[in-house]
Amino acid sequence: PPPELWASFRGRRLGGRELPLPPAYTGVVLRRGEPGEPPQGEPGDPEAGWVTVTGTFGAITDWGSDAAPAPGRGLARALQWAPLAQAV
């Protein structure tokens, strides 16, 4: 199992494990256009706007209160569904 990570948030101890994203998946960090900037799209379009990719990541940390989440449970288990969903 991945090594445990430890941190605190507002005085509470948190335990975590870094989980790699499934193969062929990449996480992205998006930034929404600032208010007042001209939106892209047709005038009057309620969906008009834009986002830009400001970063990427290949792993996510699963945090639990007072202890690191057990391997193969929670978020780790959810990430196992990605290859199955892609196959279907």
PDB file of N, CA and C in Angstrom:
ATOM      1  N   PRO A   1       0.824  -1.210   0.000  1.00  0.00           N
ATOM      2  CA  PRO A   1       0.000   0.000   0.000  1.00  0.00           C
ATOM      3  C   PRO A   1       0.856   1.257   0.000  1.00  0.00           C
ATOM      4  N   PRO A   2       0.310   2.352  -0.522  1.00  0.00           N
ATOM      5  CA  PRO A   2       1.067   3.611  -0.521  1.00  0.00           C
ATOM      6  C   PRO A   2       1.369   4.064   0.908  1.00  0.00           C
ATOM      7  N   PRO A   3       2.454   4.795   1.098  1.00  0.00           N
ATOM      8  CA  PRO A   3       2.786   5.261   2.448  1.00  0.00           C
ATOM      9  C   PRO A   3       1.732   6.252   2.965  1.00  0.00           C
ATOM     10  N   GLU A   4       1.610   6.300   4.277  1.00  0.00           N
ATOM     11  CA  GLU A   4       0.648   7.205   4.902  1.00  0.00           C
ATOM     12  C   GLU A   4       1.210   8.618   4.971  1.00  0.00           C
ATOM     13  N   LEU A   5       0.333   9.596   4.818  1.00  0.00           N
ATOM     14  CA  LEU A   5       0.675  11.002   4.938  1.00  0.00           C
ATOM     15  C   LEU A   5      -0.073  11.550   6.150  1.00  0.00           C
ATOM     16  N   TRP A   6       0.513  12.537   6.816  1.00  0.00           N
ATOM     17  CA  TRP A   6      -0.132  13.114   7.992  1.00  0.00           C
ATOM     18  C   TRP A   6      -0.145  14.623   7.883  1.00  0.00           C
ATOM     19  N   ALA A   7      -1.266  15.228   8.281  1.00  0.00           N
ATOM     20  CA  ALA A   7      -1.424  16.682   8.267  1.00  0.00           C
ATOM     21  C   ALA A   7      -2.440  17.049   9.342  1.00  0.00           C
ATOM     22  N   SER A   8      -2.667  18.341   9.503  1.00  0.00           N
ATOM     23  CA  SER A   8      -3.731  18.772  10.409  1.00  0.00           C
ATOM     24  C   SER A   8      -4.506  19.894   9.736  1.00  0.00           C
ATOM     25  N   PHE A   9      -5.777  19.958  10.048  1.00  0.00           N
ATOM     26  CA  PHE A   9      -6.662  20.992   9.518  1.00  0.00           C
ATOM     27  C   PHE A   9      -7.526  21.486  10.658  1.00  0.00           C
ATOM     28  N   ARG A  10      -7.361  22.769  10.984  1.00  0.00           N
ATOM     29  CA  ARG A  10      -8.087  23.376  12.097  1.00  0.00           C
ATOM     30  C   ARG A  10      -7.913  22.578  13.390  1.00  0.00           C
ATOM     31  N   GLY A  11      -6.695  22.122  13.607  1.00  0.00           N
ATOM     32  CA  GLY A  11      -6.371  21.417  14.833  1.00  0.00           C
ATOM     33  C   GLY A  11      -6.732  19.941  14.855  1.00  0.00           C
ATOM     34  N   ARG A  12      -7.334  19.424  13.789  1.00  0.00           N
ATOM     35  CA  ARG A  12      -7.690  18.000  13.726  1.00  0.00           C
ATOM     36  C   ARG A  12      -6.645  17.247  12.917  1.00  0.00           C
ATOM     37  N   ARG A  13      -6.271  16.094  13.408  1.00  0.00           N
ATOM     38  CA  ARG A  13      -5.279  15.261  12.723  1.00  0.00           C
ATOM     39  C   ARG A  13      -5.932  14.549  11.547  1.00  0.00           C
ATOM     40  N   LEU A  14      -5.240  14.572  10.407  1.00  0.00           N
ATOM     41  CA  LEU A  14      -5.714  13.898   9.200  1.00  0.00           C
ATOM     42  C   LEU A  14      -4.671  12.903   8.733  1.00  0.00           C
ATOM     43  N   GLY A  15      -5.117  11.758   8.317  1.00  0.00           N
ATOM     44  CA  GLY A  15      -4.241  10.757   7.715  1.00  0.00           C
ATOM     45  C   GLY A  15      -4.650  10.571   6.265  1.00  0.00           C
ATOM     46  N   GLY A  16      -3.686  10.388   5.391  1.00  0.00           N
ATOM     47  CA  GLY A  16      -4.016  10.260   3.979  1.00  0.00           C
ATOM     48  C   GLY A  16      -3.109   9.297   3.249  1.00  0.00           C
ATOM     49  N   ARG A  17      -3.550   8.953   2.059  1.00  0.00           N
ATOM     50  CA  ARG A  17      -2.759   8.120   1.147  1.00  0.00           C
ATOM     51  C   ARG A  17      -2.858   8.744  -0.243  1.00  0.00           C
ATOM     52  N   GLU A  18      -1.717   8.852  -0.917  1.00  0.00           N
ATOM     53  CA  GLU A  18      -1.715   9.367  -2.283  1.00  0.00           C
ATOM     54  C   GLU A  18      -2.059   8.219  -3.228  1.00  0.00           C
ATOM     55  N   LEU A  19      -3.074   8.431  -4.053  1.00  0.00           N
ATOM     56  CA  LEU A  19      -3.553   7.395  -4.974  1.00  0.00           C
ATOM     57  C   LEU A  19      -3.319   7.856  -6.411  1.00  0.00           C
ATOM     58  N   PRO A  20      -2.634   7.055  -7.216  1.00  0.00           N
ATOM     59  CA  PRO A  20      -2.448   7.440  -8.619  1.00  0.00           C
ATOM     60  C   PRO A  20      -3.773   7.337  -9.366  1.00  0.00           C
ATOM     61  N   LEU A  21      -3.967   8.223 -10.330  1.00  0.00           N
ATOM     62  CA  LEU A  21      -5.148   8.123 -11.186  1.00  0.00           C
ATOM     63  C   LEU A  21      -4.984   6.920 -12.104  1.00  0.00           C
ATOM     64  N   PRO A  22      -6.084   6.338 -12.562  1.00  0.00           N
ATOM     65  CA  PRO A  22      -5.985   5.175 -13.452  1.00  0.00           C
ATOM     66  C   PRO A  22      -5.201   5.516 -14.718  1.00  0.00           C
ATOM     67  N   PRO A  23      -4.610   4.508 -15.358  1.00  0.00           N
ATOM     68  CA  PRO A  23      -3.883   4.743 -16.612  1.00  0.00           C
ATOM     69  C   PRO A  23      -4.788   5.446 -17.632  1.00  0.00           C
ATOM     70  N   ALA A  24      -4.215   6.319 -18.409  1.00  0.00           N
ATOM     71  CA  ALA A  24      -4.896   7.079 -19.458  1.00  0.00           C
ATOM     72  C   ALA A  24      -5.801   8.176 -18.899  1.00  0.00           C
ATOM     73  N   TYR A  25      -5.782   8.436 -17.578  1.00  0.00           N
ATOM     74  CA  TYR A  25      -6.553   9.520 -16.978  1.00  0.00           C
ATOM     75  C   TYR A  25      -5.591  10.581 -16.473  1.00  0.00           C
ATOM     76  N   THR A  26      -5.974  11.840 -16.632  1.00  0.00           N
ATOM     77  CA  THR A  26      -5.203  12.962 -16.125  1.00  0.00           C
ATOM     78  C   THR A  26      -6.163  13.927 -15.459  1.00  0.00           C
ATOM     79  N   GLY A  27      -5.836  14.368 -14.266  1.00  0.00           N
ATOM     80  CA  GLY A  27      -6.630  15.386 -13.598  1.00  0.00           C
ATOM     81  C   GLY A  27      -6.237  16.751 -14.109  1.00  0.00           C
ATOM     82  N   VAL A  28      -7.190  17.657 -14.194  1.00  0.00           N
ATOM     83  CA  VAL A  28      -6.904  19.010 -14.649  1.00  0.00           C
ATOM     84  C   VAL A  28      -7.423  20.033 -13.636  1.00  0.00           C
ATOM     85  N   VAL A  29      -6.723  21.141 -13.544  1.00  0.00           N
ATOM     86  CA  VAL A  29      -7.137  22.276 -12.730  1.00  0.00           C
ATOM     87  C   VAL A  29      -7.598  23.349 -13.704  1.00  0.00           C
ATOM     88  N   LEU A  30      -8.844  23.812 -13.531  1.00  0.00           N
ATOM     89  CA  LEU A  30      -9.422  24.777 -14.449  1.00  0.00           C
ATOM     90  C   LEU A  30      -9.582  26.129 -13.775  1.00  0.00           C
ATOM     91  N   ARG A  31      -9.494  27.180 -14.561  1.00  0.00           N
ATOM     92  CA  ARG A  31      -9.761  28.528 -14.081  1.00  0.00           C
ATOM     93  C   ARG A  31     -10.868  29.110 -14.942  1.00  0.00           C
ATOM     94  N   ARG A  32     -11.902  29.597 -14.292  1.00  0.00           N
ATOM     95  CA  ARG A  32     -13.030  30.196 -14.990  1.00  0.00           C
ATOM     96  C   ARG A  32     -12.705  31.642 -15.342  1.00  0.00           C
ATOM     97  N   GLY A  33     -13.267  32.125 -16.444  1.00  0.00           N
ATOM     98  CA  GLY A  33     -13.058  33.502 -16.866  1.00  0.00           C
ATOM     99  C   GLY A  33     -13.525  34.483 -15.804  1.00  0.00           C
ATOM    100  N   GLU A  34     -12.828  35.582 -15.687  1.00  0.00           N
ATOM    101  CA  GLU A  34     -13.149  36.599 -14.689  1.00  0.00           C
ATOM    102  C   GLU A  34     -14.406  37.365 -15.093  1.00  0.00           C
ATOM    103  N   PRO A  35     -15.231  37.769 -14.101  1.00  0.00           N
ATOM    104  CA  PRO A  35     -16.391  38.603 -14.435  1.00  0.00           C
ATOM    105  C   PRO A  35     -15.932  39.878 -15.125  1.00  0.00           C
ATOM    106  N   GLY A  36     -16.689  40.311 -16.102  1.00  0.00           N
ATOM    107  CA  GLY A  36     -16.342  41.520 -16.842  1.00  0.00           C
ATOM    108  C   GLY A  36     -15.516  41.243 -18.081  1.00  0.00           C
ATOM    109  N   GLU A  37     -14.886  40.086 -18.151  1.00  0.00           N
ATOM    110  CA  GLU A  37     -14.153  39.734 -19.362  1.00  0.00           C
ATOM    111  C   GLU A  37     -15.160  39.301 -20.412  1.00  0.00           C
ATOM    112  N   PRO A  38     -14.903  39.598 -21.658  1.00  0.00           N
ATOM    113  CA  PRO A  38     -15.884  39.235 -22.677  1.00  0.00           C
ATOM    114  C   PRO A  38     -16.017  37.710 -22.802  1.00  0.00           C
ATOM    115  N   PRO A  39     -17.247  37.192 -22.674  1.00  0.00           N
ATOM    116  CA  PRO A  39     -17.427  35.745 -22.833  1.00  0.00           C
ATOM    117  C   PRO A  39     -17.296  35.341 -24.290  1.00  0.00           C
ATOM    118  N   GLN A  40     -16.930  34.107 -24.497  1.00  0.00           N
ATOM    119  CA  GLN A  40     -16.838  33.571 -25.847  1.00  0.00           C
ATOM    120  C   GLN A  40     -18.144  32.850 -26.141  1.00  0.00           C
ATOM    121  N   GLY A  41     -18.629  32.944 -27.352  1.00  0.00           N
ATOM    122  CA  GLY A  41     -19.882  32.292 -27.718  1.00  0.00           C
ATOM    123  C   GLY A  41     -20.850  33.297 -28.297  1.00  0.00           C
ATOM    124  N   GLU A  42     -22.052  32.837 -28.569  1.00  0.00           N
ATOM    125  CA  GLU A  42     -23.085  33.686 -29.152  1.00  0.00           C
ATOM    126  C   GLU A  42     -23.624  34.655 -28.104  1.00  0.00           C
ATOM    127  N   PRO A  43     -23.947  35.900 -28.498  1.00  0.00           N
ATOM    128  CA  PRO A  43     -24.539  36.845 -27.545  1.00  0.00           C
ATOM    129  C   PRO A  43     -25.851  36.289 -26.982  1.00  0.00           C
ATOM    130  N   GLY A  44     -26.055  36.445 -25.691  1.00  0.00           N
ATOM    131  CA  GLY A  44     -27.273  35.956 -25.045  1.00  0.00           C
ATOM    132  C   GLY A  44     -27.221  34.485 -24.677  1.00  0.00           C
ATOM    133  N   ASP A  45     -26.132  33.807 -24.991  1.00  0.00           N
ATOM    134  CA  ASP A  45     -25.988  32.383 -24.672  1.00  0.00           C
ATOM    135  C   ASP A  45     -25.759  32.235 -23.170  1.00  0.00           C
ATOM    136  N   PRO A  46     -26.669  31.553 -22.431  1.00  0.00           N
ATOM    137  CA  PRO A  46     -26.471  31.426 -20.983  1.00  0.00           C
ATOM    138  C   PRO A  46     -25.247  30.589 -20.623  1.00  0.00           C
ATOM    139  N   GLU A  47     -24.759  29.803 -21.539  1.00  0.00           N
ATOM    140  CA  GLU A  47     -23.583  28.972 -21.296  1.00  0.00           C
ATOM    141  C   GLU A  47     -22.294  29.669 -21.701  1.00  0.00           C
ATOM    142  N   ALA A  48     -22.412  30.899 -22.203  1.00  0.00           N
ATOM    143  CA  ALA A  48     -21.227  31.612 -22.682  1.00  0.00           C
ATOM    144  C   ALA A  48     -20.244  31.799 -21.535  1.00  0.00           C
ATOM    145  N   GLY A  49     -19.008  31.661 -21.828  1.00  0.00           N
ATOM    146  CA  GLY A  49     -17.940  31.788 -20.854  1.00  0.00           C
ATOM    147  C   GLY A  49     -16.756  30.972 -21.323  1.00  0.00           C
ATOM    148  N   TRP A  50     -15.746  30.923 -20.510  1.00  0.00           N
ATOM    149  CA  TRP A  50     -14.576  30.156 -20.901  1.00  0.00           C
ATOM    150  C   TRP A  50     -13.833  29.678 -19.673  1.00  0.00           C
ATOM    151  N   VAL A  51     -13.061  28.651 -19.870  1.00  0.00           N
ATOM    152  CA  VAL A  51     -12.172  28.144 -18.830  1.00  0.00           C
ATOM    153  C   VAL A  51     -10.821  27.879 -19.467  1.00  0.00           C
ATOM    154  N   THR A  52      -9.787  27.953 -18.677  1.00  0.00           N
ATOM    155  CA  THR A  52      -8.453  27.605 -19.151  1.00  0.00           C
ATOM    156  C   THR A  52      -7.875  26.563 -18.206  1.00  0.00           C
ATOM    157  N   VAL A  53      -7.058  25.696 -18.741  1.00  0.00           N
ATOM    158  CA  VAL A  53      -6.368  24.695 -17.942  1.00  0.00           C
ATOM    159  C   VAL A  53      -5.134  25.365 -17.338  1.00  0.00           C
ATOM    160  N   THR A  54      -5.054  25.359 -16.005  1.00  0.00           N
ATOM    161  CA  THR A  54      -3.918  25.997 -15.336  1.00  0.00           C
ATOM    162  C   THR A  54      -2.937  24.974 -14.770  1.00  0.00           C
ATOM    163  N   GLY A  55      -3.300  23.700 -14.774  1.00  0.00           N
ATOM    164  CA  GLY A  55      -2.393  22.679 -14.269  1.00  0.00           C
ATOM    165  C   GLY A  55      -2.976  21.291 -14.462  1.00  0.00           C
ATOM    166  N   THR A  56      -2.137  20.293 -14.282  1.00  0.00           N
ATOM    167  CA  THR A  56      -2.561  18.895 -14.371  1.00  0.00           C
ATOM    168  C   THR A  56      -1.986  18.128 -13.199  1.00  0.00           C
ATOM    169  N   PHE A  57      -2.556  16.964 -12.919  1.00  0.00           N
ATOM    170  CA  PHE A  57      -2.033  16.102 -11.863  1.00  0.00           C
ATOM    171  C   PHE A  57      -2.319  14.643 -12.198  1.00  0.00           C
ATOM    172  N   GLY A  58      -1.519  13.749 -11.649  1.00  0.00           N
ATOM    173  CA  GLY A  58      -1.649  12.323 -11.920  1.00  0.00           C
ATOM    174  C   GLY A  58      -1.973  11.506 -10.694  1.00  0.00           C
ATOM    175  N   ALA A  59      -2.144  12.174  -9.549  1.00  0.00           N
ATOM    176  CA  ALA A  59      -2.471  11.464  -8.309  1.00  0.00           C
ATOM    177  C   ALA A  59      -3.356  12.370  -7.457  1.00  0.00           C
ATOM    178  N   ILE A  60      -4.124  11.748  -6.581  1.00  0.00           N
ATOM    179  CA  ILE A  60      -5.001  12.477  -5.676  1.00  0.00           C
ATOM    180  C   ILE A  60      -4.815  11.887  -4.282  1.00  0.00           C
ATOM    181  N   THR A  61      -4.944  12.716  -3.257  1.00  0.00           N
ATOM    182  CA  THR A  61      -4.765  12.239  -1.889  1.00  0.00           C
ATOM    183  C   THR A  61      -6.120  12.003  -1.246  1.00  0.00           C
ATOM    184  N   ASP A  62      -6.316  10.812  -0.724  1.00  0.00           N
ATOM    185  CA  ASP A  62      -7.529  10.417  -0.007  1.00  0.00           C
ATOM    186  C   ASP A  62      -7.275  10.654   1.476  1.00  0.00           C
ATOM    187  N   TRP A  63      -8.028  11.597   2.088  1.00  0.00           N
ATOM    188  CA  TRP A  63      -7.818  11.952   3.485  1.00  0.00           C
ATOM    189  C   TRP A  63      -8.904  11.370   4.366  1.00  0.00           C
ATOM    190  N   GLY A  64      -8.535  10.999   5.581  1.00  0.00           N
ATOM    191  CA  GLY A  64      -9.480  10.543   6.591  1.00  0.00           C
ATOM    192  C   GLY A  64      -9.176  11.243   7.896  1.00  0.00           C
ATOM    193  N   SER A  65     -10.181  11.361   8.760  1.00  0.00           N
ATOM    194  CA  SER A  65      -9.944  12.038  10.039  1.00  0.00           C
ATOM    195  C   SER A  65      -9.356  11.052  11.041  1.00  0.00           C
ATOM    196  N   ASP A  66      -8.292  11.459  11.687  1.00  0.00           N
ATOM    197  CA  ASP A  66      -7.597  10.707  12.734  1.00  0.00           C
ATOM    198  C   ASP A  66      -6.854   9.464  12.247  1.00  0.00           C
ATOM    199  N   ALA A  67      -7.081   9.021  11.023  1.00  0.00           N
ATOM    200  CA  ALA A  67      -6.380   7.836  10.507  1.00  0.00           C
ATOM    201  C   ALA A  67      -6.394   7.876   8.981  1.00  0.00           C
ATOM    202  N   ALA A  68      -5.402   7.248   8.386  1.00  0.00           N
ATOM    203  CA  ALA A  68      -5.373   7.148   6.925  1.00  0.00           C
ATOM    204  C   ALA A  68      -6.443   6.152   6.484  1.00  0.00           C
ATOM    205  N   PRO A  69      -7.148   6.441   5.381  1.00  0.00           N
ATOM    206  CA  PRO A  69      -8.137   5.488   4.879  1.00  0.00           C
ATOM    207  C   PRO A  69      -7.480   4.143   4.569  1.00  0.00           C
ATOM    208  N   ALA A  70      -8.212   3.091   4.807  1.00  0.00           N
ATOM    209  CA  ALA A  70      -7.684   1.740   4.545  1.00  0.00           C
ATOM    210  C   ALA A  70      -7.462   1.552   3.045  1.00  0.00           C
ATOM    211  N   PRO A  71      -6.384   0.856   2.676  1.00  0.00           N
ATOM    212  CA  PRO A  71      -6.150   0.592   1.251  1.00  0.00           C
ATOM    213  C   PRO A  71      -7.313  -0.214   0.668  1.00  0.00           C
ATOM    214  N   GLY A  72      -7.685   0.097  -0.554  1.00  0.00           N
ATOM    215  CA  GLY A  72      -8.748  -0.660  -1.220  1.00  0.00           C
ATOM    216  C   GLY A  72     -10.148  -0.278  -0.768  1.00  0.00           C
ATOM    217  N   ARG A  73     -10.302   0.834  -0.047  1.00  0.00           N
ATOM    218  CA  ARG A  73     -11.621   1.275   0.421  1.00  0.00           C
ATOM    219  C   ARG A  73     -11.826   2.726   0.016  1.00  0.00           C
ATOM    220  N   GLY A  74     -13.056   3.193   0.060  1.00  0.00           N
ATOM    221  CA  GLY A  74     -13.348   4.594  -0.220  1.00  0.00           C
ATOM    222  C   GLY A  74     -12.936   5.028  -1.614  1.00  0.00           C
ATOM    223  N   LEU A  75     -12.167   6.103  -1.680  1.00  0.00           N
ATOM    224  CA  LEU A  75     -11.741   6.665  -2.962  1.00  0.00           C
ATOM    225  C   LEU A  75     -10.899   5.670  -3.761  1.00  0.00           C
ATOM    226  N   ALA A  76     -10.048   4.901  -3.078  1.00  0.00           N
ATOM    227  CA  ALA A  76      -9.225   3.912  -3.783  1.00  0.00           C
ATOM    228  C   ALA A  76     -10.111   2.906  -4.519  1.00  0.00           C
ATOM    229  N   ARG A  77     -11.191   2.515  -3.882  1.00  0.00           N
ATOM    230  CA  ARG A  77     -12.106   1.562  -4.507  1.00  0.00           C
ATOM    231  C   ARG A  77     -12.845   2.220  -5.679  1.00  0.00           C
ATOM    232  N   ALA A  78     -13.232   3.482  -5.515  1.00  0.00           N
ATOM    233  CA  ALA A  78     -13.926   4.192  -6.593  1.00  0.00           C
ATOM    234  C   ALA A  78     -13.039   4.319  -7.829  1.00  0.00           C
ATOM    235  N   LEU A  79     -11.739   4.567  -7.628  1.00  0.00           N
ATOM    236  CA  LEU A  79     -10.831   4.702  -8.765  1.00  0.00           C
ATOM    237  C   LEU A  79     -10.662   3.399  -9.532  1.00  0.00           C
ATOM    238  N   GLN A  80     -10.970   2.274  -8.912  1.00  0.00           N
ATOM    239  CA  GLN A  80     -10.879   0.988  -9.599  1.00  0.00           C
ATOM    240  C   GLN A  80     -11.967   0.825 -10.658  1.00  0.00           C
ATOM    241  N   TRP A  81     -13.032   1.631 -10.577  1.00  0.00           N
ATOM    242  CA  TRP A  81     -14.132   1.534 -11.527  1.00  0.00           C
ATOM    243  C   TRP A  81     -13.826   2.186 -12.865  1.00  0.00           C
ATOM    244  N   ALA A  82     -12.867   3.071 -12.937  1.00  0.00           N
ATOM    245  CA  ALA A  82     -12.572   3.779 -14.182  1.00  0.00           C
ATOM    246  C   ALA A  82     -12.243   2.833 -15.337  1.00  0.00           C
ATOM    247  N   PRO A  83     -11.343   1.855 -15.154  1.00  0.00           N
ATOM    248  CA  PRO A  83     -11.072   0.949 -16.279  1.00  0.00           C
ATOM    249  C   PRO A  83     -12.302   0.130 -16.682  1.00  0.00           C
ATOM    250  N   LEU A  84     -13.129  -0.227 -15.696  1.00  0.00           N
ATOM    251  CA  LEU A  84     -14.350  -0.974 -16.015  1.00  0.00           C
ATOM    252  C   LEU A  84     -15.323  -0.109 -16.826  1.00  0.00           C
ATOM    253  N   ALA A  85     -15.485   1.139 -16.420  1.00  0.00           N
ATOM    254  CA  ALA A  85     -16.367   2.059 -17.139  1.00  0.00           C
ATOM    255  C   ALA A  85     -15.873   2.269 -18.571  1.00  0.00           C
ATOM    256  N   GLN A  86     -14.563   2.359 -18.732  1.00  0.00           N
ATOM    257  CA  GLN A  86     -14.009   2.542 -20.077  1.00  0.00           C
ATOM    258  C   GLN A  86     -14.262   1.312 -20.941  1.00  0.00           C
ATOM    259  N   ALA A  87     -14.211   0.124 -20.358  1.00  0.00           N
ATOM    260  CA  ALA A  87     -14.441  -1.114 -21.107  1.00  0.00           C
ATOM    261  C   ALA A  87     -15.904  -1.256 -21.545  1.00  0.00           C
ATOM    262  N   VAL A  88     -16.802  -0.732 -20.725  1.00  0.00           N
ATOM    263  CA  VAL A  88     -18.224  -0.832 -21.040  1.00  0.00           C
ATOM    264  C   VAL A  88     -18.555   0.215 -22.074  1.00  0.00           C
TER     265      VAL A  88
END
